[in-house]
Short mmCIF file of C-alpha atoms in Angstrom, two decimals:
data_model
loop_
_atom_site.label_atom_id
_atom_site.label_comp_id
_atom_site.label_asym_id
_atom_site.label_seq_id
_atom_site.Cartn_x
_atom_site.Cartn_y
_atom_site.Cartn_z
CA UNK A 1 -5.25 18.53 1.20
CA UNK A 2 -2.25 17.31 2.84
CA UNK A 3 0.05 19.90 4.62
CA UNK A 4 3.24 20.24 3.29
CA UNK A 5 6.43 20.88 6.55
CA UNK A 6 7.92 24.43 5.57
CA UNK A 7 10.62 22.54 7.67
CA UNK A 8 13.63 20.34 6.45
CA UNK A 9 14.57 19.95 10.56
CA UNK A 10 18.72 20.29 10.65
CA UNK A 11 18.93 17.54 12.82
CA UNK A 12 18.06 13.96 11.88
CA UNK A 13 18.48 10.59 13.52
CA UNK A 14 19.95 9.82 10.67
CA UNK A 15 23.34 10.51 9.65
CA UNK A 16 24.56 9.84 6.50
CA UNK A 17 25.36 10.71 2.71
CA UNK A 18 22.94 13.39 0.54
CA UNK A 19 20.35 11.81 -1.13
CA UNK A 20 20.28 13.38 -4.28
CA UNK A 21 17.81 11.95 -6.11
CA UNK A 22 15.75 13.98 -8.78
CA UNK A 23 12.68 13.89 -11.07
CA UNK A 24 12.55 11.30 -13.52
CA UNK A 25 9.02 10.35 -14.69
CA UNK A 26 5.73 13.21 -14.03
CA UNK A 27 2.93 11.74 -14.09
CA UNK A 28 0.99 14.54 -13.09
CA UNK A 29 -1.59 16.88 -14.60
CA UNK A 30 -4.13 16.47 -17.48
CA UNK A 31 -1.51 13.79 -19.02
CA UNK A 32 -2.30 11.42 -16.81
CA UNK A 33 -4.42 8.28 -18.02
CA UNK A 34 -2.02 9.08 -21.63
CA UNK A 35 1.10 7.40 -19.36
CA UNK A 36 -1.15 4.52 -17.95
CA UNK A 37 -2.32 1.66 -20.14
CA UNK A 38 -5.99 0.47 -19.85
CA UNK A 39 -6.18 -3.64 -18.49
CA UNK A 40 -9.36 -4.62 -20.11
CA UNK A 41 -8.98 -8.62 -19.32
CA UNK A 42 -10.77 -10.86 -17.27
CA UNK A 43 -10.10 -9.93 -13.18
CA UNK A 44 -7.59 -12.77 -12.43
CA UNK A 45 -8.06 -12.49 -8.80
CA UNK A 46 -11.61 -13.73 -9.75
CA UNK A 47 -13.35 -9.92 -8.66
CA UNK A 48 -16.76 -9.26 -9.96
CA UNK A 49 -15.85 -6.43 -11.60
CA UNK A 50 -15.37 -5.59 -15.44
CA UNK A 51 -12.57 -3.55 -15.68
CA UNK A 52 -13.19 -0.94 -19.14
CA UNK A 53 -10.85 0.84 -21.75
CA UNK A 54 -10.37 4.38 -22.08
CA UNK A 55 -12.97 6.18 -23.84
CA UNK A 56 -15.54 3.69 -22.09
CA UNK A 57 -13.52 5.02 -18.75
CA UNK A 58 -14.12 8.20 -20.46
CA UNK A 59 -17.91 7.82 -21.83
CA UNK A 60 -18.69 6.79 -18.76
CA UNK A 61 -17.41 9.33 -16.88
CA UNK A 62 -14.83 6.49 -14.65
CA UNK A 63 -11.83 8.89 -15.29
CA UNK A 64 -10.73 12.86 -16.10
CA UNK A 65 -8.49 14.91 -15.28
CA UNK A 66 -9.76 18.53 -14.05
CA UNK A 67 -8.08 21.14 -12.17
CA UNK A 68 -5.92 18.26 -13.42
CA UNK A 69 -5.73 16.50 -10.48
CA UNK A 70 -6.63 12.52 -12.03
CA UNK A 71 -10.24 11.00 -10.91
CA UNK A 72 -9.88 7.10 -11.78
CA UNK A 73 -13.65 5.34 -10.69
CA UNK A 74 -15.80 2.62 -10.14
CA UNK A 75 -20.47 2.49 -11.49
CA UNK A 76 -21.87 4.22 -8.83
CA UNK A 77 -25.54 5.17 -11.22
CA UNK A 78 -26.07 1.07 -12.66
CA UNK A 79 -26.75 -2.18 -11.12
CA UNK A 80 -23.75 -4.38 -12.27
CA UNK A 81 -24.59 -7.69 -14.60
CA UNK A 82 -22.33 -9.61 -16.73
CA UNK A 83 -19.02 -9.84 -15.29
CA UNK A 84 -19.45 -7.46 -13.06
CA UNK A 85 -19.61 -3.50 -11.37
CA UNK A 86 -17.23 -0.95 -14.46
CA UNK A 87 -14.06 0.36 -12.79
CA UNK A 88 -10.78 0.36 -14.37
CA UNK A 89 -7.10 -0.70 -13.87
CA UNK A 90 -4.32 1.30 -14.85
CA UNK A 91 0.19 -0.10 -15.43
CA UNK A 92 2.51 2.61 -17.01
CA UNK A 93 3.97 1.84 -19.71
CA UNK A 94 7.12 2.85 -18.74
CA UNK A 95 8.78 0.55 -15.47
CA UNK A 96 11.43 1.20 -13.88
CA UNK A 97 14.72 -0.33 -11.27
CA UNK A 98 15.74 1.28 -8.11
CA UNK A 99 14.28 4.46 -6.85
CA UNK A 100 11.59 6.55 -5.25
CA UNK A 101 7.96 6.22 -5.91
CA UNK A 102 5.50 9.86 -4.52
CA UNK A 103 1.99 9.84 -4.50
CA UNK A 104 -0.22 12.65 -3.01
CA UNK A 105 -3.64 10.79 -2.51
CA UNK A 106 -6.52 13.27 -2.09
CA UNK A 107 -9.30 10.65 -2.34
CA UNK A 108 -8.91 6.88 -2.06
CA UNK A 109 -11.32 3.60 -2.35
CA UNK A 110 -13.91 3.85 0.84
CA UNK A 111 -13.87 1.34 3.38
CA UNK A 112 -16.37 -0.22 2.07
CA UNK A 113 -17.68 -3.97 2.07
CA UNK A 114 -16.77 -5.42 -1.39
CA UNK A 115 -14.39 -3.56 -1.47
CA UNK A 116 -10.20 -3.67 -3.03
CA UNK A 117 -8.75 -0.81 -3.97
CA UNK A 118 -4.25 -1.79 -4.33
CA UNK A 119 -1.76 1.03 -5.53
CA UNK A 120 1.09 -1.11 -6.30
CA UNK A 121 3.83 -1.76 -8.38
CA UNK A 122 5.61 -4.67 -10.00
CA UNK A 123 7.91 -6.74 -11.18
CA UNK A 124 7.71 -7.48 -14.97
CA UNK A 125 9.89 -9.48 -17.58
CA UNK A 126 9.08 -12.88 -15.44
CA UNK A 127 7.15 -14.57 -14.60
CA UNK A 128 5.60 -13.59 -11.28
CA UNK A 129 6.63 -13.47 -8.57
CA UNK A 130 10.66 -14.09 -9.65
CA UNK A 131 10.70 -9.59 -11.33
CA UNK A 132 8.59 -8.89 -6.71
CA UNK A 133 6.00 -7.59 -5.93
CA UNK A 134 5.72 -3.87 -3.72
CA UNK A 135 2.04 -3.19 -2.17
CA UNK A 136 2.59 -0.29 -1.19
CA UNK A 137 -1.42 0.43 -0.53
CA UNK A 138 -4.28 -2.69 -0.02
CA UNK A 139 -7.10 -3.33 1.90
CA UNK A 140 -10.51 -5.42 2.09
CA UNK A 141 -14.37 -3.93 2.77
CA UNK A 142 -13.89 -2.31 5.89
CA UNK A 143 -11.11 -2.18 7.15
CA UNK A 144 -10.05 0.53 9.60
CA UNK A 145 -6.19 0.60 8.01
CA UNK A 146 -3.60 -0.17 5.80
CA UNK A 147 -1.27 -2.63 5.40
CA UNK A 148 1.69 -2.68 3.43
CA UNK A 149 3.93 -6.42 1.64
CA UNK A 150 6.15 -7.52 -0.68
CA UNK A 151 5.56 -11.23 -2.83
CA UNK A 152 9.59 -12.56 -3.81
CA UNK A 153 10.55 -15.64 -4.98
CA UNK A 154 12.40 -18.20 -2.12
CA UNK A 155 15.87 -16.23 0.04
CA UNK A 156 13.92 -13.46 0.61
CA UNK A 157 13.55 -12.31 4.30
CA UNK A 158 14.06 -9.67 6.22
CA UNK A 159 16.21 -10.05 9.25
CA UNK A 160 16.82 -8.42 12.29
CA UNK A 161 15.04 -5.56 13.73
CA UNK A 162 12.53 -3.56 11.10
CA UNK A 163 14.03 0.20 10.81
CA UNK A 164 10.96 2.04 10.54
CA UNK A 165 8.29 2.72 13.13
CA UNK A 166 6.82 -0.52 12.90
CA UNK A 167 7.91 -4.53 13.25
CA UNK A 168 7.24 -6.47 10.77
CA UNK A 169 3.67 -8.76 10.55
CA UNK A 170 4.96 -11.59 8.59
CA UNK A 171 9.14 -11.84 7.62
CA UNK A 172 9.30 -14.39 4.99
CA UNK A 173 8.73 -12.42 1.62
CA UNK A 174 8.67 -15.88 -0.49
CA UNK A 175 5.00 -16.88 -1.70
CA UNK A 176 5.91 -20.68 -1.50
CA UNK A 177 5.85 -20.30 2.03
CA UNK A 178 2.18 -19.10 3.92
CA UNK A 179 0.54 -18.93 2.09
CA UNK A 180 2.11 -16.94 0.26
CA UNK A 181 1.52 -14.25 2.94
CA UNK A 182 4.35 -12.32 2.15
CA UNK A 183 6.46 -9.77 4.59
CA UNK A 184 4.34 -7.13 5.57
CA UNK A 185 4.04 -4.23 7.74
CA UNK A 186 0.96 -3.61 8.98
CA UNK A 187 -1.16 0.28 10.54
CA UNK A 188 -2.28 0.84 13.60
CA UNK A 189 -3.30 4.07 12.43
CA UNK A 190 -6.42 5.06 10.61
CA UNK A 191 -5.53 7.91 9.09
CA UNK A 192 -3.13 5.16 6.57
CA UNK A 193 -6.38 4.07 4.41
CA UNK A 194 -9.70 4.58 2.99
CA UNK A 195 -12.28 6.17 4.98
CA UNK A 196 -10.20 8.10 7.27
CA UNK A 197 -7.58 9.25 5.10
CA UNK A 198 -10.07 10.83 3.14
CA UNK A 199 -12.37 11.94 6.09
CA UNK A 200 -8.16 14.26 6.99
CA UNK A 201 -8.15 15.57 3.64
CA UNK A 202 -5.59 13.08 1.89
CA UNK A 203 -1.98 11.26 2.52
CA UNK A 204 0.88 10.82 0.90
CA UNK A 205 2.78 8.02 0.23
CA UNK A 206 6.59 8.03 -0.36
CA UNK A 207 8.47 4.33 -1.80
CA UNK A 208 12.02 4.81 -2.12
CA UNK A 209 13.33 1.47 -3.52
CA UNK A 210 17.54 0.50 -3.75
CA UNK A 211 19.82 -1.93 -3.94
CA UNK A 212 19.63 -1.99 0.38
CA UNK A 213 15.79 -2.23 0.85
CA UNK A 214 12.73 -1.24 0.32
CA UNK A 215 11.24 1.75 2.95
CA UNK A 216 7.28 3.44 2.90
CA UNK A 217 6.70 6.61 4.33
CA UNK A 218 2.90 8.03 4.61
CA UNK A 219 1.94 11.85 6.30
CA UNK A 220 -1.55 12.59 7.37
CA UNK A 221 -3.82 13.45 9.54
CA UNK A 222 -2.65 16.36 10.65
CA UNK A 223 1.02 15.40 10.29
CA UNK A 224 1.90 17.85 7.78
CA UNK A 225 5.50 15.87 4.60
CA UNK A 226 8.62 17.48 4.17
CA UNK A 227 9.10 19.81 1.95
CA UNK A 228 11.04 18.63 -0.65
CA UNK A 229 8.73 15.07 -0.57
CA UNK A 230 7.47 16.51 -4.19
CA UNK A 231 10.40 18.80 -5.40
CA UNK A 232 12.55 18.43 -7.42
CA UNK A 233 15.69 16.84 -5.42
CA UNK A 234 14.08 14.53 -2.63
CA UNK A 235 15.91 13.55 -0.25
CA UNK A 236 14.59 10.82 2.22
CA UNK A 237 17.63 10.62 4.11
CA UNK A 238 16.61 13.80 6.52
CA UNK A 239 12.27 12.51 6.71
CA UNK A 240 13.26 10.65 10.21
CA UNK A 241 12.33 6.47 9.88
CA UNK A 242 9.50 4.98 7.78
CA UNK A 243 6.22 3.68 8.86
CA UNK A 244 7.81 0.27 6.56
CA UNK A 245 10.22 -1.12 5.72
CA UNK A 246 12.48 -4.15 3.87
CA UNK A 247 15.93 -4.14 5.08
CA UNK A 248 18.53 -6.90 6.32
CA UNK A 249 20.75 -9.69 4.41
CA UNK A 250 18.34 -12.47 4.22
CA UNK A 251 17.57 -11.06 0.90
CA UNK A 252 19.61 -10.21 -2.17
CA UNK A 253 17.24 -7.02 -2.57
CA UNK A 254 19.00 -6.38 -7.33
CA UNK A 255 18.03 -10.32 -7.54
CA UNK A 256 13.58 -10.12 -6.24
CA UNK A 257 13.24 -6.77 -7.19
CA UNK A 258 13.25 -5.58 -10.75
CA UNK A 259 12.09 -3.54 -13.61
CA UNK A 260 8.69 -2.91 -12.19
CA UNK A 261 5.80 -1.04 -13.37
CA UNK A 262 2.53 1.53 -11.23
CA UNK A 263 -0.17 -0.22 -10.11
CA UNK A 264 -3.77 1.17 -9.54
CA UNK A 265 -6.51 -0.60 -9.30
CA UNK A 266 -9.59 -1.48 -7.31
CA UNK A 267 -12.04 -3.98 -7.44
CA UNK A 268 -14.74 -6.65 -6.52
CA UNK A 269 -15.49 -9.63 -3.89
CA UNK A 270 -13.26 -12.01 -5.30
CA UNK A 271 -11.04 -14.34 -3.89
CA UNK A 272 -10.03 -11.80 -0.90
CA UNK A 273 -12.81 -9.17 -0.58
CA UNK A 274 -15.40 -12.12 -0.82
CA UNK A 275 -13.42 -14.64 1.09
CA UNK A 276 -13.33 -13.23 3.80
CA UNK A 277 -16.58 -10.87 3.48
CA UNK A 278 -18.71 -12.89 5.24
CA UNK A 279 -16.51 -13.35 8.73
CA UNK A 280 -17.24 -9.85 8.39
CA UNK A 281 -20.81 -8.32 10.69
CA UNK A 282 -21.16 -5.16 8.92
CA UNK A 283 -20.92 -6.77 5.37
CA UNK A 284 -22.00 -10.07 6.83
CA UNK A 285 -25.80 -8.80 7.37
CA UNK A 286 -25.92 -7.10 3.66
CA UNK A 287 -25.74 -10.81 3.24
CA UNK A 288 -24.14 -12.59 -1.06
CA UNK A 289 -21.06 -10.33 -1.83
CA UNK A 290 -21.91 -10.39 -5.39
CA UNK A 291 -26.04 -9.57 -5.21
CA UNK A 292 -25.04 -7.17 -2.65
CA UNK A 293 -22.54 -4.89 -5.10
CA UNK A 294 -24.78 -6.12 -8.22
CA UNK A 295 -27.54 -3.78 -6.20
CA UNK A 296 -26.13 -0.90 -4.86
CA UNK A 297 -24.30 1.08 -6.99
CA UNK A 298 -24.88 4.61 -4.83
CA UNK A 299 -22.85 2.83 -1.83
CA UNK A 300 -19.18 2.90 -3.95
CA UNK A 301 -19.80 6.71 -4.95
CA UNK A 302 -16.74 6.86 -3.18
CA UNK A 303 -14.98 4.23 -4.29
CA UNK A 304 -12.47 6.42 -5.88
CA UNK A 305 -8.81 7.56 -6.31
CA UNK A 306 -8.11 11.74 -6.05
CA UNK A 307 -4.43 11.36 -7.79
CA UNK A 308 -2.92 15.21 -6.66
CA UNK A 309 0.35 14.61 -8.00
CA UNK A 310 1.74 10.72 -8.95
CA UNK A 311 6.15 11.14 -9.46
CA UNK A 312 9.03 9.26 -10.03
CA UNK A 313 12.83 9.87 -9.01
CA UNK A 314 15.64 8.16 -9.49
CA UNK A 315 19.78 8.70 -8.41
CA UNK A 316 21.27 10.76 -10.33
CA UNK A 317 24.11 9.69 -9.45
CA UNK A 318 25.49 10.23 -5.42
CA UNK A 319 24.85 6.96 -2.98
CA UNK A 320 21.93 6.23 -1.77
CA UNK A 321 21.82 3.35 -2.83
CA UNK A 322 22.52 2.64 1.95
CA UNK A 323 20.15 4.48 2.45
CA UNK A 324 18.10 1.64 4.18
CA UNK A 325 21.50 0.39 5.58
CA UNK A 326 21.64 3.56 7.82
CA UNK A 327 17.87 3.87 8.73
CA UNK A 328 17.46 -0.23 9.52
CA UNK A 329 21.07 0.58 11.79
CA UNK A 330 19.84 4.31 13.68
CA UNK A 331 17.16 2.04 14.55
CA UNK A 332 19.00 0.17 16.63
CA UNK A 333 20.21 2.64 19.11
CA UNK A 334 17.96 2.56 22.60
CA UNK A 335 17.96 6.52 23.52
CA UNK A 336 20.16 6.79 25.69
CA UNK A 337 22.43 6.44 23.13
CA UNK A 338 21.45 9.16 20.89
CA UNK A 339 23.53 12.23 21.90
CA UNK A 340 20.30 14.86 23.48
CA UNK A 341 21.64 17.51 20.81
CA UNK A 342 19.94 15.37 18.35
CA UNK A 343 16.62 14.50 20.52
CA UNK A 344 14.89 16.96 17.98
CA UNK A 345 10.77 16.28 18.55
CA UNK A 346 10.14 14.53 16.27
CA UNK A 347 13.07 12.13 17.60
CA UNK A 348 11.77 11.84 19.86
CA UNK A 349 8.79 11.42 18.36
CA UNK A 350 9.29 8.79 16.31
CA UNK A 351 11.63 6.52 19.53
CA UNK A 352 7.49 7.13 21.29
CA UNK A 353 5.78 6.13 17.78
CA UNK A 354 7.79 2.93 17.38
CA UNK A 355 7.59 1.64 20.68
CA UNK A 356 3.93 2.59 21.00
CA UNK A 357 2.98 0.85 17.74
CA UNK A 358 4.80 -2.22 19.42
CA UNK A 359 2.32 -2.54 22.50
CA UNK A 360 -0.33 -2.22 20.55
CA UNK A 361 0.34 -4.84 17.91
CA UNK A 362 1.21 -7.03 20.96
CA UNK A 363 -1.60 -6.62 22.65
CA UNK A 364 -3.61 -6.83 19.69
CA UNK A 365 -3.40 -10.34 18.89
CA UNK A 366 -4.04 -11.06 23.36
CA UNK A 367 -7.57 -9.85 22.01
CA UNK A 368 -10.51 -12.01 21.55
CA UNK A 369 -12.85 -10.25 18.76
CA UNK A 370 -16.27 -11.50 22.25
CA UNK A 371 -14.39 -10.69 25.33
CA UNK A 372 -14.13 -6.39 22.71
CA UNK A 373 -17.36 -4.52 24.61
CA UNK A 374 -19.20 -3.13 22.35
CA UNK A 375 -19.22 0.26 23.76
CA UNK A 376 -15.37 0.04 23.60
CA UNK A 377 -15.10 -0.90 19.76
CA UNK A 378 -13.97 2.52 18.70
CA UNK A 379 -11.33 2.30 15.45
CA UNK A 380 -8.50 0.97 17.85
CA UNK A 381 -11.07 -1.68 18.61
CA UNK A 382 -11.36 -3.03 16.13
CA UNK A 383 -8.26 -2.61 14.41
CA UNK A 384 -7.14 -5.73 17.15
CA UNK A 385 -10.37 -7.11 16.31
CA UNK A 386 -9.00 -7.65 12.99
CA UNK A 387 -5.64 -8.09 13.47
CA UNK A 388 -6.75 -10.96 16.22
CA UNK A 389 -9.10 -12.98 13.42
CA UNK A 390 -6.71 -12.62 11.49
CA UNK A 391 -3.83 -14.63 13.85
CA UNK A 392 -6.23 -17.11 14.56
CA UNK A 393 -7.00 -18.04 10.91
CA UNK A 394 -3.40 -17.81 10.21
CA UNK A 395 -3.41 -20.90 12.81
CA UNK A 396 -6.11 -22.56 11.26
CA UNK A 397 -4.78 -21.91 7.45
CA UNK A 398 -8.39 -21.66 6.13
CA UNK A 399 -8.25 -17.60 6.15
CA UNK A 400 -6.88 -15.45 3.68
CA UNK A 401 -4.08 -16.29 3.41
CA UNK A 402 -4.64 -20.28 4.21
CA UNK A 403 -1.71 -21.97 2.29
CA UNK A 404 -2.64 -24.40 -0.86
CA UNK A 405 -5.82 -20.81 -1.72
CA UNK A 406 -3.22 -17.52 -2.36
CA UNK A 407 -1.38 -19.69 -3.51
CA UNK A 408 -3.73 -20.30 -6.09
CA UNK A 409 -5.02 -16.96 -6.26
CA UNK A 410 -1.30 -15.04 -6.71
CA UNK A 411 -0.86 -17.93 -9.45
CA UNK A 412 -4.42 -15.98 -11.24
CA UNK A 413 -3.94 -12.60 -10.54
CA UNK A 414 -0.07 -13.20 -13.01
CA UNK A 415 -0.79 -15.82 -15.27
CA UNK A 416 -1.25 -13.61 -18.08
CA UNK A 417 2.12 -11.63 -16.97
CA UNK A 418 3.78 -15.42 -18.04
#
């Protein structure tokens, strides 16, 4: 269970107006599934998956709200045939423009070969990607840490330095370039995703979307969340720098992000997990992706979401649109320029963490997989190897984000929304 801090912290790195969010939608509790539609078409990303409707999911034990916690799982008992392994994909019935989405996860699908879980928001009312996509939690196979990405129509990019702890892995959000890689941030902390997140008792994620940009925070791995994060009026300006932040004048954010729905999905193999399955030494040893997923149901007993709380907050009239800009500006200050009185333990830790993250990513991009001794391949080393492989694949033009391949993947993924 993620701990909630009992102190908000009197001093913040950021000075600005008090954020004024009010709770507008609480998905939590016994009515969770009444607030979502169940997607049952063929998987747009060609996954080996059979998305089922609500009655079927209920009867098969793939969903429940026992103890007011929403469980969203997959069939981990039967050999899969036909379209693939039974699973659930949800889209919120309501849509929103601007706001703060906060999720308290007790568990997410584990880092298991063949899996491709995602928690994200998607623009409606226009052909993708006109109204944008925000991937809050996403990964494949035995991926060790979270990947956060935006996908947009042309003329949207992250410019300058990030206001978050991480620096952009890729900056152009336009789906028509770089094989639709999007503008992404790659976490380096394994507590942010999958198996390690689960071992640590879960995590809380918060995504803020304003006219000035988009930010994502997360708390887990023993790092307590702010006391107000799931309260009636959370204040992101008091939370310190986010993990990831997309801001700057390279994008008119209100032109590229509109009317989003919240989505959970859990697919298998397909155009990403399946494509890189054979390049992963652990996964490739299991044979073909679809054969493995079909014939080893017990290996997917940990492929489920456990949602303790999910809430949407929106502006109640105060100035919150400038929060992202203020954080971005604050992130440019050198440590010596921050008054000592403001250098709380949290502020110093944030500065140190940011620099450590930059150094680690810079080093990781230089590591060739064959140069990492097996006995040294800890979680961090594996992350470095994965990044090096991704960089090489990107340069070769044949990785998961290969230009022609990924453009076609995304076209198929959202064809049903046209």
